[in-house]
Tab-separated table of C-alpha atoms in Angstrom:
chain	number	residue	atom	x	y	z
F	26	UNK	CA	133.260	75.401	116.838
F	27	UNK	CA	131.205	76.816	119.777
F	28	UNK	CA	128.745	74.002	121.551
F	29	UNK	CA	125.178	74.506	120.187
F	30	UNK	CA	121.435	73.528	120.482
F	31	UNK	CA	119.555	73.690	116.953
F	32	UNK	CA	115.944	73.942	117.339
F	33	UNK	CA	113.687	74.649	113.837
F	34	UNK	CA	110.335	72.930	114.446
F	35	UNK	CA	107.946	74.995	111.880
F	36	UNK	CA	106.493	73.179	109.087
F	37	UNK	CA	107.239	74.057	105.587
F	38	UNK	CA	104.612	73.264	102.980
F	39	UNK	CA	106.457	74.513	99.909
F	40	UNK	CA	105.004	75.049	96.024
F	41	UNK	CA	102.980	76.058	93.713
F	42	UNK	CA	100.280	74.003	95.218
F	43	UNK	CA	101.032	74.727	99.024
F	44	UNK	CA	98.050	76.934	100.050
F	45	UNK	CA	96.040	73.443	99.544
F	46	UNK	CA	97.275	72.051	102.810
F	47	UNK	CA	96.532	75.167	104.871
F	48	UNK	CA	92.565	73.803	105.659
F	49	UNK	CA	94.333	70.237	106.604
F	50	UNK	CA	97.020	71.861	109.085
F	51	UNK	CA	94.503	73.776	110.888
F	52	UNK	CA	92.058	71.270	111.529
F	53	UNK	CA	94.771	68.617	112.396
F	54	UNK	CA	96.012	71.129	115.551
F	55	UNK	CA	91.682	71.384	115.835
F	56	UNK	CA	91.868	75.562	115.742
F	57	UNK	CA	88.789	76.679	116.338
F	58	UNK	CA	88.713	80.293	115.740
F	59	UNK	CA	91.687	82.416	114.298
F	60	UNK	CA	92.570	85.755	113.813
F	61	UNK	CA	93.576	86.451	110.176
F	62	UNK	CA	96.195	89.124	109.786
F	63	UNK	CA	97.526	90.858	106.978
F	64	UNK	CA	99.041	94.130	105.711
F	65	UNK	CA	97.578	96.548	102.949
F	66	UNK	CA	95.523	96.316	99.848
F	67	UNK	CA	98.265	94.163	97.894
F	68	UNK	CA	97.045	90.882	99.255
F	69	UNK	CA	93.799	91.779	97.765
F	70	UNK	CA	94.852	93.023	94.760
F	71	UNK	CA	96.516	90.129	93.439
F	72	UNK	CA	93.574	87.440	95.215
F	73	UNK	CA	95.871	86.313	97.689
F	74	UNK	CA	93.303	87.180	100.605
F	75	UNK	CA	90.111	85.681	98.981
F	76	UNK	CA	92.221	82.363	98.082
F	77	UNK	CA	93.519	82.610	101.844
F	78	UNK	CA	89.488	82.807	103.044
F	79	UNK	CA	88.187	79.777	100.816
F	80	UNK	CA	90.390	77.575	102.080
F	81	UNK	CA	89.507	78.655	105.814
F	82	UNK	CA	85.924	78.050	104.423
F	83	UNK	CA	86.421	75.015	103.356
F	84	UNK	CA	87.769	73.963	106.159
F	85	UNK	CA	84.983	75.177	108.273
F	86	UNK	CA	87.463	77.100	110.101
F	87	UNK	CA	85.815	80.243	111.716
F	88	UNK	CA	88.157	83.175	111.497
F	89	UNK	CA	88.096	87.105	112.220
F	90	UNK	CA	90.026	89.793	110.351
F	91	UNK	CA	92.616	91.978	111.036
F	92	UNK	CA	94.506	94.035	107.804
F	93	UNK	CA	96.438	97.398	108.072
F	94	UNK	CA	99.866	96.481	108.987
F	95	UNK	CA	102.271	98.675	107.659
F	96	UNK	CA	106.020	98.195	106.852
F	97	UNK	CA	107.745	98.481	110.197
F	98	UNK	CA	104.660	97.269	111.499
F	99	UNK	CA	103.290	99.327	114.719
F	100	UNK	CA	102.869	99.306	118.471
F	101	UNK	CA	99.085	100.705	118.014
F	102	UNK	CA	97.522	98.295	115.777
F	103	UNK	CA	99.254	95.340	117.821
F	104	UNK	CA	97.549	96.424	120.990
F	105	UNK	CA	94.320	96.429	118.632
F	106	UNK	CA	94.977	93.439	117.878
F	107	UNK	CA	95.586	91.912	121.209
F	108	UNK	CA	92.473	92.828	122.663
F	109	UNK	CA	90.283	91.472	120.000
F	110	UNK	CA	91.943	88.423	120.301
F	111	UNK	CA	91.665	88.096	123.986
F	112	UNK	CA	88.009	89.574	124.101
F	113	UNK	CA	87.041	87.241	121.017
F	114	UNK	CA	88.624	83.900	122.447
F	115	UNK	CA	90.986	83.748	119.391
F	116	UNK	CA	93.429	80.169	119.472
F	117	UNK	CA	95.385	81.072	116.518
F	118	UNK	CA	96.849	83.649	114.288
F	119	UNK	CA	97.044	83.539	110.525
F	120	UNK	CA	99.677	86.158	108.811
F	121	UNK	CA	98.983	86.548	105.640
F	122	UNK	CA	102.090	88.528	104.056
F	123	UNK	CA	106.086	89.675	104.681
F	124	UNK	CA	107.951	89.641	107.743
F	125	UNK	CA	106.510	92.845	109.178
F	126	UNK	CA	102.801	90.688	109.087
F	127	UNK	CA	104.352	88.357	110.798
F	128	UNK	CA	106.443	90.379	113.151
F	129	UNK	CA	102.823	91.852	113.942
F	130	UNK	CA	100.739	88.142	114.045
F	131	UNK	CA	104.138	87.152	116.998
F	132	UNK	CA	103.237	90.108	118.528
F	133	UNK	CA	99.890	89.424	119.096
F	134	UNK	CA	100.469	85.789	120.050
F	135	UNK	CA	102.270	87.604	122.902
F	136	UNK	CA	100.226	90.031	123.872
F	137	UNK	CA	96.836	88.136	124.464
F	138	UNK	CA	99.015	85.714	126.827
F	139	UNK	CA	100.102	88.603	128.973
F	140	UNK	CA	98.413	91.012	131.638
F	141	UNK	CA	100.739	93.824	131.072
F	142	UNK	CA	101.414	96.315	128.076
F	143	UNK	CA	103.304	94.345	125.233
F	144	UNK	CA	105.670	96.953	124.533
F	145	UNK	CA	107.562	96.019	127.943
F	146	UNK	CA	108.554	92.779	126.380
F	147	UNK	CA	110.125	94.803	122.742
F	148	UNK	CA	111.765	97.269	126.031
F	149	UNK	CA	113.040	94.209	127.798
F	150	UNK	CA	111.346	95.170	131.158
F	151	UNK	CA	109.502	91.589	131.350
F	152	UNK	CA	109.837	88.276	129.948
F	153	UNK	CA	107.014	85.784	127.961
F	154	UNK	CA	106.108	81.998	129.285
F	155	UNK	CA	103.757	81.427	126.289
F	156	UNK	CA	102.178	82.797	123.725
F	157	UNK	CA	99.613	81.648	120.872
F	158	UNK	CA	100.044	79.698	118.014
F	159	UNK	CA	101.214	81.198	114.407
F	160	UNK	CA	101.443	80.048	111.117
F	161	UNK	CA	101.803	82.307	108.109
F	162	UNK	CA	101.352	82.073	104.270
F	163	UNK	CA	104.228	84.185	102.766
F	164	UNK	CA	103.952	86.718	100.120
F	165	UNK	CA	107.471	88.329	100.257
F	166	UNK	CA	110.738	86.113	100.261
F	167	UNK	CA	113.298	88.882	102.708
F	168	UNK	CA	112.804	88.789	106.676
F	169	UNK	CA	112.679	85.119	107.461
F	170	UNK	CA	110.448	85.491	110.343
F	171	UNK	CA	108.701	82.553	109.160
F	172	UNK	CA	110.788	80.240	110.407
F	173	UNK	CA	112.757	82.002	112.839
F	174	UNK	CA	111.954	83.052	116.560
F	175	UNK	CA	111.756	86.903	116.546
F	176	UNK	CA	109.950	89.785	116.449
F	177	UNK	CA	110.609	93.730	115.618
F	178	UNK	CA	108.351	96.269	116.228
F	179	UNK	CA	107.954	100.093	115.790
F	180	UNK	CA	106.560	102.894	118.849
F	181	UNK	CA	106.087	105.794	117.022
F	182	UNK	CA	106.171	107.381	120.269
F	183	UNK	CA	110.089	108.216	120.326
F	184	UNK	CA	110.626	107.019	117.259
F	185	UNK	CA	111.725	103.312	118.638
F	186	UNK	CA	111.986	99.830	116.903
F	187	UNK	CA	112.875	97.156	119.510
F	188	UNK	CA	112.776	93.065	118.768
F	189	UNK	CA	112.268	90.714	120.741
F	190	UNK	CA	113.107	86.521	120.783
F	191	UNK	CA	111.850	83.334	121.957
F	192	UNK	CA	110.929	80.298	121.132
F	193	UNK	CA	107.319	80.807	122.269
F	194	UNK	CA	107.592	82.501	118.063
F	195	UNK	CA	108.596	80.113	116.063
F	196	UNK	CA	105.459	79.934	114.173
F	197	UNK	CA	103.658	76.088	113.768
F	198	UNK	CA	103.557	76.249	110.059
F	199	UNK	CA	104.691	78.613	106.945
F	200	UNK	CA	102.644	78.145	103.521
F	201	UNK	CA	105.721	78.847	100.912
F	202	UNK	CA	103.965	79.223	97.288
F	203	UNK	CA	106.720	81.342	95.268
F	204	UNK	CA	104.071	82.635	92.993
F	205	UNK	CA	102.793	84.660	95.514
F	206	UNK	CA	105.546	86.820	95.208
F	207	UNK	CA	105.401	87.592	91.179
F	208	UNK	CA	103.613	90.732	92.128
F	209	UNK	CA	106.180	92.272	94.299
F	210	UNK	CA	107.961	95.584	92.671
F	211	UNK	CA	111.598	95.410	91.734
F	212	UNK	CA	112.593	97.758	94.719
F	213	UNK	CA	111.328	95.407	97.131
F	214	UNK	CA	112.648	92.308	95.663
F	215	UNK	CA	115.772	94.203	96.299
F	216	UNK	CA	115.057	95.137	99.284
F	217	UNK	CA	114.007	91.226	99.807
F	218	UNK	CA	117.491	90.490	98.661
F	219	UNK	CA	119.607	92.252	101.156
F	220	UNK	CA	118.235	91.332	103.704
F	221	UNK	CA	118.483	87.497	103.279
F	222	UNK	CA	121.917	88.509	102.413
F	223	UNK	CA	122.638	90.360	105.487
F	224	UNK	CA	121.065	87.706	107.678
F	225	UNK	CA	124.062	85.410	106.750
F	226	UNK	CA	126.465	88.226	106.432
F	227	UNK	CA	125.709	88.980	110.255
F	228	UNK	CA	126.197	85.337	111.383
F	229	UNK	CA	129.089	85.097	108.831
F	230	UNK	CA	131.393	87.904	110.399
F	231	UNK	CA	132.786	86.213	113.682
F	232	UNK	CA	136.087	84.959	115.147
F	233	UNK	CA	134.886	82.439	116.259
F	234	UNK	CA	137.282	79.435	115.058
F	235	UNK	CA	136.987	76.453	113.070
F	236	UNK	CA	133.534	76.678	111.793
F	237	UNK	CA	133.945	75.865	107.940
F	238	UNK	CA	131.121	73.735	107.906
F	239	UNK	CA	128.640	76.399	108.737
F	240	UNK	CA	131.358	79.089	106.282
F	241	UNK	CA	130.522	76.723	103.604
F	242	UNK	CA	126.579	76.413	104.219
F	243	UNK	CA	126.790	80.248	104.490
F	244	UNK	CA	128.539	80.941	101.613
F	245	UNK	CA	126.624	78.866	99.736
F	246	UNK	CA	123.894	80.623	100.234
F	247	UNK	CA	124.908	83.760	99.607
F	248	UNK	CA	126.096	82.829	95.909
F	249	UNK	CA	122.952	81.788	95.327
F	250	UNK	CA	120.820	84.330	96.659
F	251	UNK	CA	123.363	86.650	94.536
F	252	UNK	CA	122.596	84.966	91.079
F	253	UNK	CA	118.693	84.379	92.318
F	254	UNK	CA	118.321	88.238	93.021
F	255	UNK	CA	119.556	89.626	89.953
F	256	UNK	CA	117.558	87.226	87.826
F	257	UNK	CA	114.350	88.123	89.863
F	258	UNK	CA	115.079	91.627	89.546
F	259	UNK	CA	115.418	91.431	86.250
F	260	UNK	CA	111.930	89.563	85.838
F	261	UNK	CA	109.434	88.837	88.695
F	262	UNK	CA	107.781	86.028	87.357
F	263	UNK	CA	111.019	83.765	86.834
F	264	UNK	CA	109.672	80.827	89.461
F	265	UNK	CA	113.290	79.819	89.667
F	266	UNK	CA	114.422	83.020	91.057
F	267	UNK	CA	111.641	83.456	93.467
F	268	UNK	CA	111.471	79.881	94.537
F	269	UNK	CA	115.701	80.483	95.849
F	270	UNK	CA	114.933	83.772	97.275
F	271	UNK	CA	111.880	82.375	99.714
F	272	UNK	CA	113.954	79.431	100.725
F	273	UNK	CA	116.995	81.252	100.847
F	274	UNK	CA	115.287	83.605	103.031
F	275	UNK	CA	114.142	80.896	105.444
F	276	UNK	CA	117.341	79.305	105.838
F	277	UNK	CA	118.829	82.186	105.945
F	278	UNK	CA	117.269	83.622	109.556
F	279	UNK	CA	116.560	80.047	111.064
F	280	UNK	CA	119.932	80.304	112.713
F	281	UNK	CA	121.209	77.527	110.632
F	282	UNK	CA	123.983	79.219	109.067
F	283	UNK	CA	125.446	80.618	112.234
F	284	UNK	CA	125.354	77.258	114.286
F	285	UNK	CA	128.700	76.807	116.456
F	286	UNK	CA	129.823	80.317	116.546
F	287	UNK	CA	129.406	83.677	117.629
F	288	UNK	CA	126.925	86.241	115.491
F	289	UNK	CA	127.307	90.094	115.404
F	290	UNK	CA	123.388	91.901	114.427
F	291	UNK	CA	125.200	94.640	114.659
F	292	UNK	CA	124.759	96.328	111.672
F	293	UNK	CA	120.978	95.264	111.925
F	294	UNK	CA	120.885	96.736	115.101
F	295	UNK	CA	122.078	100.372	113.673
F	296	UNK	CA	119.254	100.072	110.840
F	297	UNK	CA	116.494	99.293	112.963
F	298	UNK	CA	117.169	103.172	114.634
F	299	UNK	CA	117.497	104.240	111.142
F	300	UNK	CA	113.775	102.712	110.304
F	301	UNK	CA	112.798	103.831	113.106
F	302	UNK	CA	113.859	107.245	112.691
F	303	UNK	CA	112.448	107.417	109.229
F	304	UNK	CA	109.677	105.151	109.045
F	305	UNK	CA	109.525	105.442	104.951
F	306	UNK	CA	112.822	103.417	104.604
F	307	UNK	CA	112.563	100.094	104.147
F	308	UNK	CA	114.562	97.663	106.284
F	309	UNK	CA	116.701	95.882	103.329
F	310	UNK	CA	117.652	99.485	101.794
F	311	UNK	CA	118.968	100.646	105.265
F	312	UNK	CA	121.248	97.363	105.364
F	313	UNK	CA	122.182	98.169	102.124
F	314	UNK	CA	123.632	101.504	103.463
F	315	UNK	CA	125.071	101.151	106.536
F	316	UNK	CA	126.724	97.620	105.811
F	317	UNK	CA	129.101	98.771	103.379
F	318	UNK	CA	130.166	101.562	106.237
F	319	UNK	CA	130.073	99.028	108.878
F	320	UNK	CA	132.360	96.878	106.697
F	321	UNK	CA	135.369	99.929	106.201
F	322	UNK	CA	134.579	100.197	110.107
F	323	UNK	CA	135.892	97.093	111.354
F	324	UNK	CA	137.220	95.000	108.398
F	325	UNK	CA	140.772	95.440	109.990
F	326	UNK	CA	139.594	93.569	113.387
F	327	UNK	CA	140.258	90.663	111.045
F	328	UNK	CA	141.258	91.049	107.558
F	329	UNK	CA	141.475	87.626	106.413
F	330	UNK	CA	138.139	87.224	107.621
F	331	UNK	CA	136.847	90.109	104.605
F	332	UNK	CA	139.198	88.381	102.320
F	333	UNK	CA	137.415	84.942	102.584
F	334	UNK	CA	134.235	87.099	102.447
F	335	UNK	CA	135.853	88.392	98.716
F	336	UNK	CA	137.054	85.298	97.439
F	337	UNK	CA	134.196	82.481	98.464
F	338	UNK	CA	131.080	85.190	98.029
F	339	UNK	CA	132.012	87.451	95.451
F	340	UNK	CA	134.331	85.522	93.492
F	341	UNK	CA	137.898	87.621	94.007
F	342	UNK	CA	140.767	85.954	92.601
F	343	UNK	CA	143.566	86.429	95.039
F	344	UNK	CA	146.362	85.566	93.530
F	345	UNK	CA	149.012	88.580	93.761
F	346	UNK	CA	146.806	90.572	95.757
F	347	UNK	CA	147.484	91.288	99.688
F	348	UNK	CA	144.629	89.984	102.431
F	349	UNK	CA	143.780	94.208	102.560
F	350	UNK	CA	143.291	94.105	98.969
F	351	UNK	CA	141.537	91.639	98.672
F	352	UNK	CA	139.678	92.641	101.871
F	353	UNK	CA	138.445	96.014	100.243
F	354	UNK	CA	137.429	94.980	96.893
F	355	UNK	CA	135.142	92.351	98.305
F	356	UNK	CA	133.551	95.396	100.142
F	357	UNK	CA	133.334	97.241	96.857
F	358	UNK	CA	131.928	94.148	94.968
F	359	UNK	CA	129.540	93.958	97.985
F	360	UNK	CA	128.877	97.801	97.238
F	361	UNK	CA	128.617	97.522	93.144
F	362	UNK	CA	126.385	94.283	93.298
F	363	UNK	CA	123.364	96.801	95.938
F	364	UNK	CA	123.807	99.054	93.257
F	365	UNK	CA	123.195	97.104	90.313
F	366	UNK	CA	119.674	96.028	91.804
F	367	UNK	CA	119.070	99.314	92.535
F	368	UNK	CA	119.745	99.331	96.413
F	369	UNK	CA	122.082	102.574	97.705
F	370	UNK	CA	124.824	102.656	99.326
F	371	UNK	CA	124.627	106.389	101.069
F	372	UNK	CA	122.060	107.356	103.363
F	373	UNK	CA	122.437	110.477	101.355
F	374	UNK	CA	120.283	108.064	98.553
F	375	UNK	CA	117.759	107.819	100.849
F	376	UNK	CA	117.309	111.469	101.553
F	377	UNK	CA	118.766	111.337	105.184
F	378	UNK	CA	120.893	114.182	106.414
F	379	UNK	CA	122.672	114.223	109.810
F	380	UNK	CA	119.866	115.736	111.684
F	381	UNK	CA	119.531	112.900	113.768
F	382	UNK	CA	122.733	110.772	113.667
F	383	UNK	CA	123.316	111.078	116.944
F	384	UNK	CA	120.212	110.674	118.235
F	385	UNK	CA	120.209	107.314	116.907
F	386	UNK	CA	123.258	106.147	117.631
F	387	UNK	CA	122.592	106.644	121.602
F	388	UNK	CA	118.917	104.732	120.680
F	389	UNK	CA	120.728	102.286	119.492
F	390	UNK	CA	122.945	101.560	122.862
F	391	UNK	CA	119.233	101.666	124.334
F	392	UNK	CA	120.621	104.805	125.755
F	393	UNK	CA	123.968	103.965	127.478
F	394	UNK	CA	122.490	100.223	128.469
F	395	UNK	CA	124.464	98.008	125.503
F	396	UNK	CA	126.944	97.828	123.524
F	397	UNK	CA	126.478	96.417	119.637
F	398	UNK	CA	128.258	93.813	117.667
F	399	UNK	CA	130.727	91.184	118.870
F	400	UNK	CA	133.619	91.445	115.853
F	401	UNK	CA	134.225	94.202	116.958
F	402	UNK	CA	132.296	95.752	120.129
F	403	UNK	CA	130.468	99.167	119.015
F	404	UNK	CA	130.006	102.015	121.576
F	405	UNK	CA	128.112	105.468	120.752
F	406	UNK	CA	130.790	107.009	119.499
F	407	UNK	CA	131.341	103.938	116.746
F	408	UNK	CA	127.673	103.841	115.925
F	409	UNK	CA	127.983	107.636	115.340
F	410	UNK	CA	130.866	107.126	113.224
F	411	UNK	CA	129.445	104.541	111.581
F	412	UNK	CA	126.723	106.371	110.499
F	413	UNK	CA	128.736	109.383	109.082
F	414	UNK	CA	130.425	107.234	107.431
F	415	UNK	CA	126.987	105.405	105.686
F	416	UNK	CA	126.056	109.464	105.253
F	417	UNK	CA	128.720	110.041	102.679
């Protein structure tokens, strides 16, 4: 096990009767004015917004709007949303949604601390020594970014999604009510689903030794986000379900299962070109089809590694079967299970030819300036293959 520091200071009000302490919170930290942030018309739809606003009301809390983010939320209304804060004195931002709100509310935070264009920071050109306060009331269980200390962003210009991480983001409080996510469709759930999954699965795939603790925390997890994904799937409004998949999905990206060793993000890393490429896909179905690739990629690095993966996550029974047996079919059990709640597989699902796979794949090395992944280390050429492979 690798020497670590653990650091996960947000707040977690959790329940059906969380949104209750959001008035208390503020006025405890004695916010004055904040900037309330949130996506599209779903928040108002299902009264999420106006429950949001009497609370702030109540609390005499004076607060300024700010909706349209959009799934891979955008460079343009960020710098909107930067200047109105800094022009309107704002001390605090509100998100009021998913992960891409919240990506957006973190950007913000930055950006109105800063004298300089905040896309530098997402291009690593300069660095952040503060940034303001966020909290966030969740409506969609998936990125984590509620309790974790990173951003991602998209520049249409180029076609670019960059994230960024610091501390500075770990946002002061998340409101965690899982009825506020009865209203999201199937396909996101799903979505929702993968990703937790795939923030373990990233942490999960090191060789790093002697870390069984954190294997067994991880793998935990993952069985239950399994069982809690198919059920919500299935029906929205099973509490049980929900309630697993927001925790899950906090736990999940607060670093906690990949304390003591080292993490890949690779396969995030090759998605967020993908997204960024074709801003209609959504992040959790691009995991869903490049992991499976990246998995046939580099399961022989370590095969007893993918066998472990088969046998404690998707419940292979090894006896009589080799380590590359049972290597493989936890890959295809890992392939059958995004299929079942209706995730693909193929990029070829998602409408994506290979117009542009190698453009991405020398995005993704920020043009010649990284590598990817640490299990095994990913230059163009891999990324490219990876992605033909994902294409099939």
């Amino acid at each position: 096990m690798l020497d670590f520091q653990y650091y996960s200071p947000t707040r977690v009000v959790f329940g059906r009767h969380a949104l209750d302490q959001l008035g208390p919170l503020l006025k405890a930290k004695g916010r004055q004015k904040i900037l309330l942030h949130y996506g599209g018309g779903s928040v108002r739809r299902n009264g999420i917004l106006e429950a949001v606003k009497q609370q702030l009301e109540l609390a005499g809390v004076t607060y300024l709007e700010l909706g349209g983010v959009e799934p891979n939320p955008k460079i343009s209304l960020i710098r909107t949303g930067v200047e109105l804060c800094k022009s309107e004195h704002v001390d605090f931002i509100l998100a009021v949604g998913g992960g891409s709100t919240i990506d957006s509310a973190k950007a913000i935070a930055m950006g109105t601390k800063i004298d300089f264009d905040v896309w530098n920071l997402y291009e690593t050109k300069q660095r952040i020594c503060d940034a303001l306060p966020v909290g966030s009331v969740l409506t969609i269980a998936a990125a984590g970014s509620e309790l974790s200390d990173g951003s991602v962003v998209t520049n249409p210009e180029g076609g670019l999604k960059r994230d960024y991480g610091s501390d500075y983001l770990r946002p002061e409080f998340a409101i965690m009510n899982p009825e506020y996510t009865f209203s999201v469709s199937k396909y996101q759930t799903a979505c929702g689903t993968v990703d937790i999954l795939m923030h373990t699965f990233e942490r999960y795939f090191t060789h790093t030794p002697n870390v069984d603790l954190t294997d067994e925390l991880a793998e935990g997890l993952c069985r239950a986000v399994i069982r809690a994904g198919t059920a919500a799937v299935a029906n929205g409004c099973d509490y049980e379900a929900r309630a697993t998949l927001m925790w899950a999905g906090s736990i999940s990206h607060n670093d906690l299962t990949g304390l003591g060793r080292k993490s890949d993000w690779a396969t995030h890393q090759i998605e967020h070109e993908l997204s960024g490429q074709y801003d209609y896909v959504s992040h959790g179905a691009g995991l869903a089809a490049i992991f499976p690739a990246w998995c046939h990629y580099v399961w022989r690095e370590e095969p007893e590694r993918f066998a472990r993966f088969a046998e404690k996550i998707w419940g292979v029974n090894r006896d009589g079967m080799s380590t590359e047996e049972a290597a493989l079919e936890g890959i295809r059990r890992c392939e059958a299970y995004f299929h079942s709640i209706g995730m693909p597989t193929r990029l070829c699902e998602l409408g994506i030819d290979s117009a542009h796979l190698h453009e991405m794949a020398v995005k993704a090395t920020y043009f010649g300036r990284r590598t990817l992944g640490s299990f095994k280390v990913l230059q163009e050429a891999d990324i490219e293959a990876i992605y033909q492979t994902a294409l099939k």
